Tab-separated table of C-alpha atoms in Angstrom:
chain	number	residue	atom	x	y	z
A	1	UNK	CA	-18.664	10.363	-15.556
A	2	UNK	CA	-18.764	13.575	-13.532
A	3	UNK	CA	-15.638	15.697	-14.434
A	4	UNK	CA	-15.004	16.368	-10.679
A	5	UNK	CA	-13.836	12.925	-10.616
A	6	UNK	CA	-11.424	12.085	-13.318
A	7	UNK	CA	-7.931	13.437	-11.566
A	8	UNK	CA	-9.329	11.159	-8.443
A	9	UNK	CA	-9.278	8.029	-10.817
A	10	UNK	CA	-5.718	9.093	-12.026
A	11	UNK	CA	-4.241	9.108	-8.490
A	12	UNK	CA	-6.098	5.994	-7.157
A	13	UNK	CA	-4.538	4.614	-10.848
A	14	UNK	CA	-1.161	5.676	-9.957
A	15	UNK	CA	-1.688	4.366	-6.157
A	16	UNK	CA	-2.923	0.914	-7.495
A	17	UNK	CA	-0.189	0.648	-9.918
A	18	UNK	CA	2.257	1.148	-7.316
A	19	UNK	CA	0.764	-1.517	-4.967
A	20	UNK	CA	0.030	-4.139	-6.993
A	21	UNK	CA	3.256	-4.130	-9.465
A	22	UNK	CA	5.798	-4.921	-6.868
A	23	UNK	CA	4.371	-8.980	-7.177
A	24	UNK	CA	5.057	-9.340	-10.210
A	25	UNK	CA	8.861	-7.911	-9.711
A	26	UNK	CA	9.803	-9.825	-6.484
A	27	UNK	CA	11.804	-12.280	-8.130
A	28	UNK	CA	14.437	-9.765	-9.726
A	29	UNK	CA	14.398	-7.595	-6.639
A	30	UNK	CA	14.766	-10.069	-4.648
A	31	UNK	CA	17.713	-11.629	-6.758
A	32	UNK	CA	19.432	-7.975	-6.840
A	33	UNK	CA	19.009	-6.823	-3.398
A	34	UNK	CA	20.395	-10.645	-2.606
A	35	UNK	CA	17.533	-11.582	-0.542
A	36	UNK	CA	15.017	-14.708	0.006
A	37	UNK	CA	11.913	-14.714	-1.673
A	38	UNK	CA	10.376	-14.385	1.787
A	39	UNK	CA	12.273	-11.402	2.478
A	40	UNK	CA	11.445	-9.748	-0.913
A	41	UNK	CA	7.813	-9.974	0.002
A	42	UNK	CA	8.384	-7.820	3.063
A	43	UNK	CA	8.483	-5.056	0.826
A	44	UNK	CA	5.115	-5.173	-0.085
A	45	UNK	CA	3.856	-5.605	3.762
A	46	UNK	CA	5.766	-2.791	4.882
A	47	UNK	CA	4.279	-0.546	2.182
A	48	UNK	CA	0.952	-1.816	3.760
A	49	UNK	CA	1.994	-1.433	7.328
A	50	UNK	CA	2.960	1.854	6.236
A	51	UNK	CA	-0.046	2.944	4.978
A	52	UNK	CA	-2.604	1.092	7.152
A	53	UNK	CA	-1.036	2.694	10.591
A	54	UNK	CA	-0.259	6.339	8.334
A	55	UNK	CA	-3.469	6.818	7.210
A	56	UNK	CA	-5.842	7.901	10.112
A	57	UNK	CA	-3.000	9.623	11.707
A	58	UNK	CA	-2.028	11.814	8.801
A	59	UNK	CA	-5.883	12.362	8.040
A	60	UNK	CA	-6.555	14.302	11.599
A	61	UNK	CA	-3.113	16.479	11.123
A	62	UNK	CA	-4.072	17.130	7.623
A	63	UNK	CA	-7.603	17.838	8.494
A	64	UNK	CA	-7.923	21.752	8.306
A	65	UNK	CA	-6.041	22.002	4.954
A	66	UNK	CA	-7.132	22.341	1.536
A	67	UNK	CA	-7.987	18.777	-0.198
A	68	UNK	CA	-5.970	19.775	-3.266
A	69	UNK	CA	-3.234	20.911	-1.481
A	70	UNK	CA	-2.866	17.780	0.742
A	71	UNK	CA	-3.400	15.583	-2.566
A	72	UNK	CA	-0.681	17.825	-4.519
A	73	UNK	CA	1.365	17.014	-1.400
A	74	UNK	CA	0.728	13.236	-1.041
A	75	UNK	CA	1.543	12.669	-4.693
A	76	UNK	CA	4.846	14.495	-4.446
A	77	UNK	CA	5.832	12.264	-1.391
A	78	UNK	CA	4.640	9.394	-3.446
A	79	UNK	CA	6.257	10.035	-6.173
A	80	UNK	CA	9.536	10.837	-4.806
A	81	UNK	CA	9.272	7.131	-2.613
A	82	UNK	CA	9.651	5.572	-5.758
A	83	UNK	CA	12.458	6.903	-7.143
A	84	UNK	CA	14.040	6.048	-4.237
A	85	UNK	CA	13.529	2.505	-4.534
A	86	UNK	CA	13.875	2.554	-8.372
A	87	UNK	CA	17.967	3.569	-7.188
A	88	UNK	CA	18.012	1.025	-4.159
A	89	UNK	CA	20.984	-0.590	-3.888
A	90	UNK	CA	20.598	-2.289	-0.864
A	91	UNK	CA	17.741	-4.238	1.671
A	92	UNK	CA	17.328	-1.762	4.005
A	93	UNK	CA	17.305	1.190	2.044
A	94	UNK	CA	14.327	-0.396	0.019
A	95	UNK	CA	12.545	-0.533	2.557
A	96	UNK	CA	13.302	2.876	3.952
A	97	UNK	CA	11.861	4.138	0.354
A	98	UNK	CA	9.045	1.683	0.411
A	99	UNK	CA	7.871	3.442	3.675
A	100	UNK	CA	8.248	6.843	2.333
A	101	UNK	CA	5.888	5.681	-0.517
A	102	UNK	CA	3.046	4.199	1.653
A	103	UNK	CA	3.038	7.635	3.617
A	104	UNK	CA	2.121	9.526	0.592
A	105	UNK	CA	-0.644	6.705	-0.455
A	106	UNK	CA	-2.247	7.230	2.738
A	107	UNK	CA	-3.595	10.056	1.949
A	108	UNK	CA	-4.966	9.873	-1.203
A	109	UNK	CA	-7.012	7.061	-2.016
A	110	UNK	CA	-9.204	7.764	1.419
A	111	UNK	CA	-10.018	11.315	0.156
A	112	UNK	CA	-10.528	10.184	-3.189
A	113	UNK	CA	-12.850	7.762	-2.633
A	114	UNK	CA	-14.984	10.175	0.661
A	115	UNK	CA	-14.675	12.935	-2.234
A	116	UNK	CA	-16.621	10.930	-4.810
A	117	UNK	CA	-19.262	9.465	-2.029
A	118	UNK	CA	-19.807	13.372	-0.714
A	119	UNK	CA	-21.159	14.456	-4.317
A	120	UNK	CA	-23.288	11.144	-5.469
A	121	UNK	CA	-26.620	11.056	-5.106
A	122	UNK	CA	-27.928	8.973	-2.601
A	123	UNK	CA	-29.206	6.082	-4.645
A	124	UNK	CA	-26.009	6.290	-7.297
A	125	UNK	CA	-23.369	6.273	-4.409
A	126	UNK	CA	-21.943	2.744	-5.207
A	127	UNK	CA	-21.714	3.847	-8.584
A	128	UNK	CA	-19.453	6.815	-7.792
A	129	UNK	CA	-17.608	4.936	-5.559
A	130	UNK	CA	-16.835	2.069	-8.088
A	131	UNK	CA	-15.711	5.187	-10.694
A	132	UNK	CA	-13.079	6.208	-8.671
A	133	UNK	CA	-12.038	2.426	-7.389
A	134	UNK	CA	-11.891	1.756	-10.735
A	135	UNK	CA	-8.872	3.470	-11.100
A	136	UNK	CA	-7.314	0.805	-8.661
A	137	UNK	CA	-8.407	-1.760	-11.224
A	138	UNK	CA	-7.376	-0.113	-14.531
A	139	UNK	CA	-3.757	-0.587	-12.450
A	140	UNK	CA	-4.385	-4.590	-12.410
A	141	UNK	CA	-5.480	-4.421	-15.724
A	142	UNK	CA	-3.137	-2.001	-17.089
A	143	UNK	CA	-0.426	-0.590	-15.121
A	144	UNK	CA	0.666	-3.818	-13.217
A	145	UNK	CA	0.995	-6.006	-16.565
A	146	UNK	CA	3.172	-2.800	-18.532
A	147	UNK	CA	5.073	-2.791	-15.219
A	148	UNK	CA	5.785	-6.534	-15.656
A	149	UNK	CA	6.677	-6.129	-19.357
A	150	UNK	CA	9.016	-3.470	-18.297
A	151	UNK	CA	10.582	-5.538	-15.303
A	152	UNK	CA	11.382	-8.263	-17.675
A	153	UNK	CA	13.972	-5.486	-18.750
A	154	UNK	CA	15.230	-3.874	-15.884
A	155	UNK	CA	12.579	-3.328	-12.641
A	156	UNK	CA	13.545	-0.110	-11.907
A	157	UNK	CA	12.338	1.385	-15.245
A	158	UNK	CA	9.121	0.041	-13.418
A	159	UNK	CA	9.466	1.494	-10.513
A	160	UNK	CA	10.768	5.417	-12.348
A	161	UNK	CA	6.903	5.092	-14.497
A	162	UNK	CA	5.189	4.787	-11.741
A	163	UNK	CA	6.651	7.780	-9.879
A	164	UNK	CA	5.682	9.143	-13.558
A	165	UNK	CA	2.088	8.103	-13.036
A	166	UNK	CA	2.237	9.931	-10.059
A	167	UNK	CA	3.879	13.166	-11.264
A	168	UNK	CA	0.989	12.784	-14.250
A	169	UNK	CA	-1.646	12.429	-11.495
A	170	UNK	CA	-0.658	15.551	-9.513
A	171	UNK	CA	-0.689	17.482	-12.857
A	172	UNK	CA	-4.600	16.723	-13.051
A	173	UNK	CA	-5.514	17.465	-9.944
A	174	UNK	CA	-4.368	20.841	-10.139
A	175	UNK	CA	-5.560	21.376	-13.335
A	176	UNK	CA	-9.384	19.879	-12.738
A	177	UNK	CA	-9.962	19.498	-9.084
A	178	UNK	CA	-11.550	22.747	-7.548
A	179	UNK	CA	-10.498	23.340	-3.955
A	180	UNK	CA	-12.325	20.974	-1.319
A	181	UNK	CA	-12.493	21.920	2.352
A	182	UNK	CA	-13.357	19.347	4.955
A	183	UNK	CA	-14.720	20.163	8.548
A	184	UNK	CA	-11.465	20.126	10.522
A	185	UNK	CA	-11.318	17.189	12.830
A	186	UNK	CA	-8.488	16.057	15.414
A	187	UNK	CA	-7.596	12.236	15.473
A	188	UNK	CA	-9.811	11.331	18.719
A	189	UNK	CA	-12.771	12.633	16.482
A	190	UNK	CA	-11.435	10.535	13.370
A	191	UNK	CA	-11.399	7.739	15.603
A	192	UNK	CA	-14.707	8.259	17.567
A	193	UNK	CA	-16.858	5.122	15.183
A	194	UNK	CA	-14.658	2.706	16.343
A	195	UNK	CA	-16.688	3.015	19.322
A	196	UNK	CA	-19.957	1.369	16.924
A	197	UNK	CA	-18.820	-2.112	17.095
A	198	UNK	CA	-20.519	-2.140	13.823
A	199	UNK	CA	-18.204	-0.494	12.259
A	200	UNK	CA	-15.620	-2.087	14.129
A	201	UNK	CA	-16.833	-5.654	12.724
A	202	UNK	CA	-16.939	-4.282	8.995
A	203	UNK	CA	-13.453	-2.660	9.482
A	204	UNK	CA	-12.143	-6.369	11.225
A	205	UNK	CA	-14.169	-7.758	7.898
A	206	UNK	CA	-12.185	-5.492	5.603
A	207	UNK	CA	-8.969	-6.564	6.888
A	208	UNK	CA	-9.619	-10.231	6.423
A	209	UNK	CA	-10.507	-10.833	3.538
A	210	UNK	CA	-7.631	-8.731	1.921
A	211	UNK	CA	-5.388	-10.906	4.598
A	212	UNK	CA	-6.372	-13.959	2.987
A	213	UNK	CA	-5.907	-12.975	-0.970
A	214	UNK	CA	-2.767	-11.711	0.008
A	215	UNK	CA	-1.757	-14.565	1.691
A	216	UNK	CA	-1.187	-15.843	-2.241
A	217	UNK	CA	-1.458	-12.368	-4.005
A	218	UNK	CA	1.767	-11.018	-2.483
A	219	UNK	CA	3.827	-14.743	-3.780
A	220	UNK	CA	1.559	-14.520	-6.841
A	221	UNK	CA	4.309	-14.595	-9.266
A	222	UNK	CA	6.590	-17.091	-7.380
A	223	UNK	CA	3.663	-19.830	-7.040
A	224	UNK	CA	3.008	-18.964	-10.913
A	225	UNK	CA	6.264	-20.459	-11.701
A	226	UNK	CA	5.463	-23.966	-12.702
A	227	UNK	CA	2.309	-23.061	-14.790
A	228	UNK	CA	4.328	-20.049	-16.636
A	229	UNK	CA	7.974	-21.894	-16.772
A	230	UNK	CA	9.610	-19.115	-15.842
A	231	UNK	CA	8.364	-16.949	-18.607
A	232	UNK	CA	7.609	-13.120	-17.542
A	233	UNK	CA	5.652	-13.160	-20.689
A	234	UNK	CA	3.359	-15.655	-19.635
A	235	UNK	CA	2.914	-14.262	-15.671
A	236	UNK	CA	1.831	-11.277	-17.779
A	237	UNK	CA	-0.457	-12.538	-19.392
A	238	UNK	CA	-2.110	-14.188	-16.182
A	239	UNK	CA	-1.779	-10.803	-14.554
A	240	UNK	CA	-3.821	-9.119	-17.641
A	241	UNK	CA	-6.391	-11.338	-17.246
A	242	UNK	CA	-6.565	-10.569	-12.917
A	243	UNK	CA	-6.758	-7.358	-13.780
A	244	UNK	CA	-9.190	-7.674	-16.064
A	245	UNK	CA	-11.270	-9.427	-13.990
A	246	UNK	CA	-10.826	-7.022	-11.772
A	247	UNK	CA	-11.936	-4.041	-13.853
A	248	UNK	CA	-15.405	-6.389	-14.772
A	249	UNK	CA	-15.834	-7.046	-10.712
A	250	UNK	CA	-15.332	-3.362	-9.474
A	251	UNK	CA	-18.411	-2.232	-12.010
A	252	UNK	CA	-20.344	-5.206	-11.065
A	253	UNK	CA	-19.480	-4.483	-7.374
A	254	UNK	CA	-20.795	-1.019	-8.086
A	255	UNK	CA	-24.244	-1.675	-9.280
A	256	UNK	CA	-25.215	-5.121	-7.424
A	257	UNK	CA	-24.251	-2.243	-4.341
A	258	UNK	CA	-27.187	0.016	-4.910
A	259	UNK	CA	-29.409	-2.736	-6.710
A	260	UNK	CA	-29.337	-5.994	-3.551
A	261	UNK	CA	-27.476	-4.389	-0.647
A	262	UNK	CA	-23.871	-4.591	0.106
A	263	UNK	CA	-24.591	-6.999	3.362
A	264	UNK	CA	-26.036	-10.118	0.770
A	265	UNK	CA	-23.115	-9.263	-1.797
A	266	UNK	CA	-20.458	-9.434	0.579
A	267	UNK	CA	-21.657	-13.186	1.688
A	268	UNK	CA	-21.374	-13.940	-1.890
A	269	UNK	CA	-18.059	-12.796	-2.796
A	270	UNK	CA	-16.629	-14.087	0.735
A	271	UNK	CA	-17.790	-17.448	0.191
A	272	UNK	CA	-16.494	-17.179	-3.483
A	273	UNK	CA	-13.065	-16.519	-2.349
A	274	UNK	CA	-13.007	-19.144	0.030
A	275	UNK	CA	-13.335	-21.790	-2.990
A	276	UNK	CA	-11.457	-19.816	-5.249
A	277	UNK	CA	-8.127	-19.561	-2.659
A	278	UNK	CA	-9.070	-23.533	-1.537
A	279	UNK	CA	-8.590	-24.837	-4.958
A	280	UNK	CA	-6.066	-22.286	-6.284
A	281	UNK	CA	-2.958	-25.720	-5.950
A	282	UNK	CA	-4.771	-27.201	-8.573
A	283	UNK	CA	-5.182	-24.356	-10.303
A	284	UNK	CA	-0.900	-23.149	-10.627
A	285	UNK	CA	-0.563	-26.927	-12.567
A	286	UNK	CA	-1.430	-25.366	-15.872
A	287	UNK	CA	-0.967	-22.217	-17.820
A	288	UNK	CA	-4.969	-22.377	-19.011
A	289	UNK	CA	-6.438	-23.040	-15.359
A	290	UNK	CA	-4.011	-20.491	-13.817
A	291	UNK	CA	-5.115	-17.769	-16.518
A	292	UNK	CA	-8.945	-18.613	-15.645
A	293	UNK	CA	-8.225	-18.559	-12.141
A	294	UNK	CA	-6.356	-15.529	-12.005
A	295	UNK	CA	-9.459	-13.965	-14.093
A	296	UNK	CA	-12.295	-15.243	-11.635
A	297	UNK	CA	-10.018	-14.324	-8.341
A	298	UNK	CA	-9.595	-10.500	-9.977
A	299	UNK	CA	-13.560	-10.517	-10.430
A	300	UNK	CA	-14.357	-11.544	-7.326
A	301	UNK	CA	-11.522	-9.877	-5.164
A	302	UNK	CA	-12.154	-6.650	-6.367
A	303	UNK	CA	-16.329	-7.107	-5.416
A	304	UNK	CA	-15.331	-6.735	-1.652
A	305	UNK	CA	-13.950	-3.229	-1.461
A	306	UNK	CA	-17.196	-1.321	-2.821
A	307	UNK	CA	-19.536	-2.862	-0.667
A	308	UNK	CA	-17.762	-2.308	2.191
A	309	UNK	CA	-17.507	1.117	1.645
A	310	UNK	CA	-21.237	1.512	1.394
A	311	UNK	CA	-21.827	-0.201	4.388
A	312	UNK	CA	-19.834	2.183	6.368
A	313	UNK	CA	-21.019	5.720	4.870
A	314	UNK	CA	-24.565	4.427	4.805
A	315	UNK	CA	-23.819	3.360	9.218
A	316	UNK	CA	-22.444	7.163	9.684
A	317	UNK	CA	-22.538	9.063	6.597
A	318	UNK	CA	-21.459	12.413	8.599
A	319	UNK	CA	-17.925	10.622	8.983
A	320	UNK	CA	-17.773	9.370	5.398
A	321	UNK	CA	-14.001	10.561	5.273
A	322	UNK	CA	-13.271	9.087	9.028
A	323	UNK	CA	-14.636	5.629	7.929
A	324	UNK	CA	-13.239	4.668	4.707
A	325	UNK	CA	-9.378	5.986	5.737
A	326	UNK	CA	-10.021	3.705	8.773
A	327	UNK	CA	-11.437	0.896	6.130
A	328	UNK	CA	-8.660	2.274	3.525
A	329	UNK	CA	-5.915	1.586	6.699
A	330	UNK	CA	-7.690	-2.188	7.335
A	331	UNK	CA	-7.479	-2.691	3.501
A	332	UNK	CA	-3.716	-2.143	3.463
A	333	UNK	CA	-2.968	-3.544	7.552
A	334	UNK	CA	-4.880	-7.072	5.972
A	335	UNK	CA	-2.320	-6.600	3.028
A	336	UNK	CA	0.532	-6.474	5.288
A	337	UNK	CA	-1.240	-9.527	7.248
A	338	UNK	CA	-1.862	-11.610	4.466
A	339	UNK	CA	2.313	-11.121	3.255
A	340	UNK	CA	3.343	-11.909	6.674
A	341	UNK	CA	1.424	-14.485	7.215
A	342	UNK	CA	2.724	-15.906	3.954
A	343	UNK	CA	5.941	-15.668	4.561
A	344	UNK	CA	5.934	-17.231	7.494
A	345	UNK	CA	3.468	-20.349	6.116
A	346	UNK	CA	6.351	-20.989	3.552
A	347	UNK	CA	8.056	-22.495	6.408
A	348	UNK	CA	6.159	-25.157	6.259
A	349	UNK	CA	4.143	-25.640	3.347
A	350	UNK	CA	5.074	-25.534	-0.346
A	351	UNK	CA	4.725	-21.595	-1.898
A	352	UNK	CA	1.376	-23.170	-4.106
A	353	UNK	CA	-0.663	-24.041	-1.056
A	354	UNK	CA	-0.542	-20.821	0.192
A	355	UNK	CA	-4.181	-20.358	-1.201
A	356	UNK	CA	-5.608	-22.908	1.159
A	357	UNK	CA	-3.831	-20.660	3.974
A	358	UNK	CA	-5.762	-17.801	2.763
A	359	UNK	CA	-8.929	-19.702	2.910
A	360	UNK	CA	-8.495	-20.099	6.617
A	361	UNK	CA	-8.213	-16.097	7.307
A	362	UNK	CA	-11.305	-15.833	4.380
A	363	UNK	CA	-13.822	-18.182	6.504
A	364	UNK	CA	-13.318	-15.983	9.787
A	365	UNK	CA	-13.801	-13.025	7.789
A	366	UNK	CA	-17.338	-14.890	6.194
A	367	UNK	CA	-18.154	-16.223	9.550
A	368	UNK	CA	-18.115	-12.253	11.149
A	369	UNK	CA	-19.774	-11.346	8.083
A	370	UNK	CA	-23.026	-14.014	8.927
A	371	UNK	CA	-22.410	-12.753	12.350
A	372	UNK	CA	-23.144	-9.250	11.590
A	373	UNK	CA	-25.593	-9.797	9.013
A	374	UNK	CA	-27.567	-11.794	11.689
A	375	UNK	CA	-27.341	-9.835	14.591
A	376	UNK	CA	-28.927	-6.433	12.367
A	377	UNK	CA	-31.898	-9.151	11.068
A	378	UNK	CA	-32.848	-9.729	14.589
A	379	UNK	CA	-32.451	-6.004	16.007
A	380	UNK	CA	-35.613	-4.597	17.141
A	381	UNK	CA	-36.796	-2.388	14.321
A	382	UNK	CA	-38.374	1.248	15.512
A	383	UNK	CA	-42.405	1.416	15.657
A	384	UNK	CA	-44.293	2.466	12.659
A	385	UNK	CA	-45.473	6.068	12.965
């Protein structure tokens, strides 16, 4: 692995742990901040909010500044957004620190991931980009699981290690990371590809399909309850094996990129999820078929993000940063979707068939997808010559 991108891994690592940890907790803050499970599950959508609405914005202000020094920064903010809600004692003060915590994550998995795409070689750039998302998954397969274990004591010790991770991460980066200069760019110019309705579509894509994991990801540990009985042991163990899954699908992700195309493996993985979320109320029966579900849904969840990438760097690779912290900000605004969505579904159905309701968001995301992928097989190509 290229040295220049170890302290990138760490932060995405600390990032990933910070996002995806707060399932598996919901129950006891929810039960200490005396609110509904619904409610609880706000706190992970407003992170997302947070982040998906922060990022863009806080990349054009930020623009002209040293990349270290806006990292350094981000992880500080980060960091200090946990504590916060590690000493919550109250609803809206949780959410207050849950803000100040997606602020500081907006800025630095986007430059972490443009970073590692801006020194790969052309033919290796899925690769590079699956190093540094890989930190995201060593969180499922790591970070979110010791998180859990702690929880089952006390959630804020979970909440104090990851602003640890952070602290940890920001050490790195100023120890390894050389400074990185960007060409300065206000937010009209960050915003300018939206005007591709390409990227537009792949953005809208993005957006979706994280919508409809969500939809069950954010409840995860909630609809685990009958297959675990209760046990935080056991909704451990099904998170060890998501995030191993994960880990195995982000490599995969990284090398079926560069070897078919990211347009053929995104059909794949969006049709895969589509089953996966359909039959996931048959799946939350049993302790075995949860575990093997919760494996196969971390493998293929984790495909998407990769590809997605690719297809917007290789569409304008001049505004490699601009393009994945507006894919970065659909990532986290289809997170936010998919919990609110959720939580409002739980009016009316039971909290296992919330899969199904992700299946509905997945199909329009595959059906834009086939769109897309159509439409560029039947543009004129330019003359030979």
């Amino acid at each position: 692995m290229d040295r220049r991108l170890i302290p990138l891994v760490a932060a995405a690592f600390a990032v990933g742990t910070d996002a995806f940890v707060i399932t598996a907790l919901l129950p006891a803050i929810g039960a200490d901040l005396n609110v509904t499970p619904a409610a609880a599950g706000q706190l992970i959508t407003v992170y997302a909010l947070t982040y998906a609405l922060a990022a863009p914005v806080l990349g054009a202000l930020t623009a002209s500044l040293d990349r270290r020094t806006v990292l350094l920064a981000a992880l500080a903010v980060f960091a200090v957004g946990n504590a916060a809600f590690a000493v919550a004692d109250d609803y809206a003060f949780a959410i207050a620190a849950r803000v100040v915590t997606g602020l500081g994550a907006a800025l630095i998995t986007p430059q972490a991931s443009a970073i590692a795409a801006s020194i790969a070689p052309p033919e290796k750039r899925g690769r590079f980009l699956a190093v540094v998302m890989g930190g995201l998954t060593a969180a499922t397969a790591l970070g979110v699981p010791l998180g859990s274990l702690l929880g089952a004591v006390d959630w804020q010790l979970t909440l104090w290690a990851v602003a640890g991770l952070g602290v940890l991460a920001a050490a790195g980066i100023a120890a390894l990371l050389p400074p990185l200069t960007a060409p300065a760019a206000g937010l009209a110019a960050r915003l300018a590809p939206l005007r591709d309705k390409g990227v537009l579509g792949i953005v809208a894509t993005t957006g979706l399909v994280m919508a409809a994991g969500y939809a069950l990801y954010t409840y995860f540990g909630a609809a685990a309850e009958e297959a675990t009985g209760g046990s935080q042991g056991l909704l451990t163990l099904m998170l060890l094996a998501q995030g191993i899954g994960a880990v195995l699908g982000n490599q995969l992700a990284g090398r079926l990129t560069d070897r078919f195309g990211p347009e053929r493996l995104m059909l794949v993985v969006q049709a895969a999820m589509i089953g996966l979320l359909a039959a996931a109320p048959l799946a939350f029966a049993d302790l075995v078929a949860g575990t093997a579900m919760s494996f196969v849904f971390g493998v293929v969840g984790w495909m998407a993000i990769v590809p997605q990438q690719h297809r917007l760097i290789s569409r304008h690779p001049q505004s490699a940063i601009v393009l994945i912290g507006l894919n970065s900000s659909a990532l986290y605004g289809g997170i936010a979707l998919g919990g609110l969505v959720g939580g409002l579904s739980l009016n009316w159905v039971p909290i296992t068939a919330l899969g199904p309701v992700g299946a509905v968001i997945g199909a329009a995301g595959l059906v834009l997808t086939i769109v897309m992928v159509r439409g560029k097989a039947a543009a004129p190509q330019p003359a030979a010559g």
